[in-house]
mmCIF file of the C-alpha atoms, coordinates in Angstrom:
data_MODEL
# 
_entry.id   MODEL 
# 
loop_
_atom_site.group_PDB 
_atom_site.id 
_atom_site.type_symbol 
_atom_site.label_atom_id 
_atom_site.label_alt_id 
_atom_site.label_comp_id 
_atom_site.label_asym_id 
_atom_site.label_entity_id 
_atom_site.label_seq_id 
_atom_site.pdbx_PDB_ins_code 
_atom_site.Cartn_x 
_atom_site.Cartn_y 
_atom_site.Cartn_z 
_atom_site.occupancy 
_atom_site.B_iso_or_equiv 
_atom_site.pdbx_formal_charge 
_atom_site.auth_seq_id 
_atom_site.auth_comp_id 
_atom_site.auth_asym_id 
_atom_site.auth_atom_id 
_atom_site.pdbx_PDB_model_num 
ATOM 1  C CA . MET A 1 1  ? -40.405 6.615   -67.463 1.00 0.00 ? 1  MET A CA 1 
ATOM 2  C CA . THR A 1 2  ? -39.267 3.134   -68.480 1.00 0.00 ? 2  THR A CA 1 
ATOM 3  C CA . ALA A 1 3  ? -39.082 -0.032  -66.456 1.00 0.00 ? 3  ALA A CA 1 
ATOM 4  C CA . ARG A 1 4  ? -37.971 -3.620  -66.740 1.00 0.00 ? 4  ARG A CA 1 
ATOM 5  C CA . ILE A 1 5  ? -39.871 -6.716  -65.665 1.00 0.00 ? 5  ILE A CA 1 
ATOM 6  C CA . TYR A 1 6  ? -37.945 -9.835  -64.718 1.00 0.00 ? 6  TYR A CA 1 
ATOM 7  C CA . GLN A 1 7  ? -38.230 -12.892 -62.517 1.00 0.00 ? 7  GLN A CA 1 
ATOM 8  C CA . ARG A 1 8  ? -36.381 -12.802 -59.206 1.00 0.00 ? 8  ARG A CA 1 
ATOM 9  C CA . PRO A 1 9  ? -33.178 -14.883 -59.447 1.00 0.00 ? 9  PRO A CA 1 
ATOM 10 C CA . LYS A 1 10 ? -32.164 -17.363 -56.793 1.00 0.00 ? 10 LYS A CA 1 
ATOM 11 C CA . ASN A 1 11 ? -29.719 -15.978 -54.257 1.00 0.00 ? 11 ASN A CA 1 
ATOM 12 C CA . ALA A 1 12 ? -26.246 -17.560 -54.267 1.00 0.00 ? 12 ALA A CA 1 
ATOM 13 C CA . MET A 1 13 ? -26.598 -18.306 -50.553 1.00 0.00 ? 13 MET A CA 1 
ATOM 14 C CA . GLN A 1 14 ? -29.996 -19.931 -51.037 1.00 0.00 ? 14 GLN A CA 1 
ATOM 15 C CA . SER A 1 15 ? -30.529 -23.664 -51.532 1.00 0.00 ? 15 SER A CA 1 
ATOM 16 C CA . GLY A 1 16 ? -34.329 -23.577 -51.792 1.00 0.00 ? 16 GLY A CA 1 
ATOM 17 C CA . LYS A 1 17 ? -36.634 -21.930 -54.296 1.00 0.00 ? 17 LYS A CA 1 
ATOM 18 C CA . ALA A 1 18 ? -38.425 -19.480 -51.994 1.00 0.00 ? 18 ALA A CA 1 
ATOM 19 C CA . ARG A 1 19 ? -39.523 -16.226 -53.666 1.00 0.00 ? 19 ARG A CA 1 
ATOM 20 C CA . THR A 1 20 ? -38.073 -17.262 -57.046 1.00 0.00 ? 20 THR A CA 1 
ATOM 21 C CA . SER A 1 21 ? -41.535 -17.318 -58.620 1.00 0.00 ? 21 SER A CA 1 
ATOM 22 C CA . ASP A 1 22 ? -42.004 -13.562 -57.987 1.00 0.00 ? 22 ASP A CA 1 
ATOM 23 C CA . TRP A 1 23 ? -41.818 -11.080 -60.851 1.00 0.00 ? 23 TRP A CA 1 
ATOM 24 C CA . LEU A 1 24 ? -40.214 -7.695  -60.227 1.00 0.00 ? 24 LEU A CA 1 
ATOM 25 C CA . LEU A 1 25 ? -40.832 -4.357  -61.888 1.00 0.00 ? 25 LEU A CA 1 
ATOM 26 C CA . GLU A 1 26 ? -37.890 -1.960  -61.523 1.00 0.00 ? 26 GLU A CA 1 
ATOM 27 C CA . PHE A 1 27 ? -37.650 1.537   -62.936 1.00 0.00 ? 27 PHE A CA 1 
ATOM 28 C CA . GLU A 1 28 ? -34.558 2.355   -64.947 1.00 0.00 ? 28 GLU A CA 1 
ATOM 29 C CA . ARG A 1 29 ? -32.332 5.272   -63.983 1.00 0.00 ? 29 ARG A CA 1 
ATOM 30 C CA . SER A 1 30 ? -33.194 8.591   -65.588 1.00 0.00 ? 30 SER A CA 1 
ATOM 31 C CA . GLU A 1 31 ? -29.914 10.265  -64.595 1.00 0.00 ? 31 GLU A CA 1 
ATOM 32 C CA . ALA A 1 32 ? -26.415 9.035   -63.910 1.00 0.00 ? 32 ALA A CA 1 
ATOM 33 C CA . GLN A 1 33 ? -25.033 8.602   -60.432 1.00 0.00 ? 33 GLN A CA 1 
ATOM 34 C CA . ARG A 1 34 ? -22.368 11.024  -59.275 1.00 0.00 ? 34 ARG A CA 1 
ATOM 35 C CA . PRO A 1 35 ? -20.009 10.895  -56.298 1.00 0.00 ? 35 PRO A CA 1 
ATOM 36 C CA . ASP A 1 36 ? -20.868 12.917  -53.220 1.00 0.00 ? 36 ASP A CA 1 
ATOM 37 C CA . PRO A 1 37 ? -18.132 15.547  -52.682 1.00 0.00 ? 37 PRO A CA 1 
ATOM 38 C CA . LEU A 1 38 ? -17.993 15.027  -48.920 1.00 0.00 ? 38 LEU A CA 1 
ATOM 39 C CA . MET A 1 39 ? -18.305 11.258  -48.434 1.00 0.00 ? 39 MET A CA 1 
ATOM 40 C CA . GLY A 1 40 ? -17.548 9.940   -51.918 1.00 0.00 ? 40 GLY A CA 1 
ATOM 41 C CA . TRP A 1 41 ? -20.682 7.772   -52.032 1.00 0.00 ? 41 TRP A CA 1 
ATOM 42 C CA . ALA A 1 42 ? -22.460 7.388   -55.351 1.00 0.00 ? 42 ALA A CA 1 
ATOM 43 C CA . GLY A 1 43 ? -25.907 8.979   -55.503 1.00 0.00 ? 43 GLY A CA 1 
ATOM 44 C CA . SER A 1 44 ? -28.368 10.874  -57.646 1.00 0.00 ? 44 SER A CA 1 
ATOM 45 C CA . GLY A 1 45 ? -31.625 12.769  -57.416 1.00 0.00 ? 45 GLY A CA 1 
ATOM 46 C CA . ASP A 1 46 ? -33.510 9.970   -59.171 1.00 0.00 ? 46 ASP A CA 1 
ATOM 47 C CA . THR A 1 47 ? -35.884 8.481   -56.586 1.00 0.00 ? 47 THR A CA 1 
ATOM 48 C CA . GLN A 1 48 ? -37.711 6.190   -59.041 1.00 0.00 ? 48 GLN A CA 1 
ATOM 49 C CA . ALA A 1 49 ? -34.628 3.938   -59.246 1.00 0.00 ? 49 ALA A CA 1 
ATOM 50 C CA . GLN A 1 50 ? -35.197 3.005   -55.592 1.00 0.00 ? 50 GLN A CA 1 
ATOM 51 C CA . VAL A 1 51 ? -38.660 1.565   -56.297 1.00 0.00 ? 51 VAL A CA 1 
ATOM 52 C CA . THR A 1 52 ? -39.049 -2.184  -56.838 1.00 0.00 ? 52 THR A CA 1 
ATOM 53 C CA . LEU A 1 53 ? -42.541 -3.667  -57.138 1.00 0.00 ? 53 LEU A CA 1 
ATOM 54 C CA . SER A 1 54 ? -43.182 -7.392  -56.664 1.00 0.00 ? 54 SER A CA 1 
ATOM 55 C CA . PHE A 1 55 ? -45.945 -9.328  -58.451 1.00 0.00 ? 55 PHE A CA 1 
ATOM 56 C CA . GLY A 1 56 ? -47.123 -12.918 -58.336 1.00 0.00 ? 56 GLY A CA 1 
ATOM 57 C CA . SER A 1 57 ? -47.148 -13.399 -62.118 1.00 0.00 ? 57 SER A CA 1 
ATOM 58 C CA . LEU A 1 58 ? -45.885 -11.839 -65.316 1.00 0.00 ? 58 LEU A CA 1 
ATOM 59 C CA . ASP A 1 59 ? -49.414 -10.925 -66.404 1.00 0.00 ? 59 ASP A CA 1 
ATOM 60 C CA . GLU A 1 60 ? -49.994 -8.934  -63.201 1.00 0.00 ? 60 GLU A CA 1 
ATOM 61 C CA . ALA A 1 61 ? -46.776 -6.970  -63.745 1.00 0.00 ? 61 ALA A CA 1 
ATOM 62 C CA . LYS A 1 62 ? -47.678 -6.227  -67.383 1.00 0.00 ? 62 LYS A CA 1 
ATOM 63 C CA . ALA A 1 63 ? -51.211 -5.176  -66.385 1.00 0.00 ? 63 ALA A CA 1 
ATOM 64 C CA . TYR A 1 64 ? -49.820 -2.770  -63.776 1.00 0.00 ? 64 TYR A CA 1 
ATOM 65 C CA . ALA A 1 65 ? -47.437 -1.226  -66.312 1.00 0.00 ? 65 ALA A CA 1 
ATOM 66 C CA . ASP A 1 66 ? -50.228 -0.846  -68.880 1.00 0.00 ? 66 ASP A CA 1 
ATOM 67 C CA . LYS A 1 67 ? -52.637 0.640   -66.318 1.00 0.00 ? 67 LYS A CA 1 
ATOM 68 C CA . TYR A 1 68 ? -50.221 3.393   -65.298 1.00 0.00 ? 68 TYR A CA 1 
ATOM 69 C CA . GLY A 1 69 ? -48.687 4.007   -68.746 1.00 0.00 ? 69 GLY A CA 1 
ATOM 70 C CA . ILE A 1 70 ? -45.234 2.684   -67.899 1.00 0.00 ? 70 ILE A CA 1 
ATOM 71 C CA . ALA A 1 71 ? -43.163 1.591   -70.883 1.00 0.00 ? 71 ALA A CA 1 
ATOM 72 C CA . ALA A 1 72 ? -41.824 -1.741  -69.671 1.00 0.00 ? 72 ALA A CA 1 
ATOM 73 C CA . HIS A 1 73 ? -39.793 -4.447  -71.367 1.00 0.00 ? 73 HIS A CA 1 
ATOM 74 C CA . VAL A 1 74 ? -39.704 -8.040  -70.170 1.00 0.00 ? 74 VAL A CA 1 
ATOM 75 C CA . ILE A 1 75 ? -36.376 -9.756  -69.576 1.00 0.00 ? 75 ILE A CA 1 
ATOM 76 C CA . PRO A 1 76 ? -36.930 -13.495 -70.142 1.00 0.00 ? 76 PRO A CA 1 
ATOM 77 C CA . THR A 1 77 ? -35.856 -15.954 -67.477 1.00 0.00 ? 77 THR A CA 1 
ATOM 78 C CA . PRO A 1 78 ? -32.767 -17.929 -68.536 1.00 0.00 ? 78 PRO A CA 1 
ATOM 79 C CA . PRO A 1 79 ? -33.300 -21.703 -68.700 1.00 0.00 ? 79 PRO A CA 1 
ATOM 80 C CA . LYS A 1 80 ? -32.216 -23.680 -65.675 1.00 0.00 ? 80 LYS A CA 1 
ATOM 81 C CA . ARG A 1 81 ? -29.434 -26.145 -66.451 1.00 0.00 ? 81 ARG A CA 1 
ATOM 82 C CA . LEU A 1 82 ? -28.607 -29.020 -64.158 1.00 0.00 ? 82 LEU A CA 1 
ATOM 83 C CA . LYS A 1 83 ? -25.045 -30.227 -63.969 1.00 0.00 ? 83 LYS A CA 1 
ATOM 84 C CA . LEU A 1 84 ? -25.475 -33.932 -63.384 1.00 0.00 ? 84 LEU A CA 1 
ATOM 85 C CA . GLN A 1 85 ? -22.361 -35.386 -61.871 1.00 0.00 ? 85 GLN A CA 1 
ATOM 86 C CA . SER A 1 86 ? -21.599 -38.398 -59.744 1.00 0.00 ? 86 SER A CA 1 
ATOM 87 C CA . TYR A 1 87 ? -19.417 -38.424 -56.669 1.00 0.00 ? 87 TYR A CA 1 
ATOM 88 C CA . ALA A 1 88 ? -16.891 -40.655 -58.434 1.00 0.00 ? 88 ALA A CA 1 
ATOM 89 C CA . ASP A 1 89 ? -16.219 -37.885 -61.000 1.00 0.00 ? 89 ASP A CA 1 
ATOM 90 C CA . ASN A 1 90 ? -14.333 -35.984 -58.280 1.00 0.00 ? 90 ASN A CA 1 
ATOM 91 C CA . PHE A 1 91 ? -11.570 -38.606 -58.337 1.00 0.00 ? 91 PHE A CA 1 
ATOM 92 C CA . LYS A 1 92 ? -10.946 -38.957 -62.092 1.00 0.00 ? 92 LYS A CA 1 
# 
């Protein structure tokens, strides 16, 4: 059972920074999804892929993974880049 730990990204529809400091632990899929013959929806028998755990810090998420023997890898947060632009640049 493997998992990944990453920081919650900001939603595209979100202007604030609420819940972006949370760290998530998600289990990786152990089997591939397959289409349902009747409805055509994608699904599998893997119920661990539905579990997402939220933590207040990276250390808490790592401690949880170590406590329960979960092999987890941390995905680093990409740096935030600001695009500084003035209003006059729209008319160049």
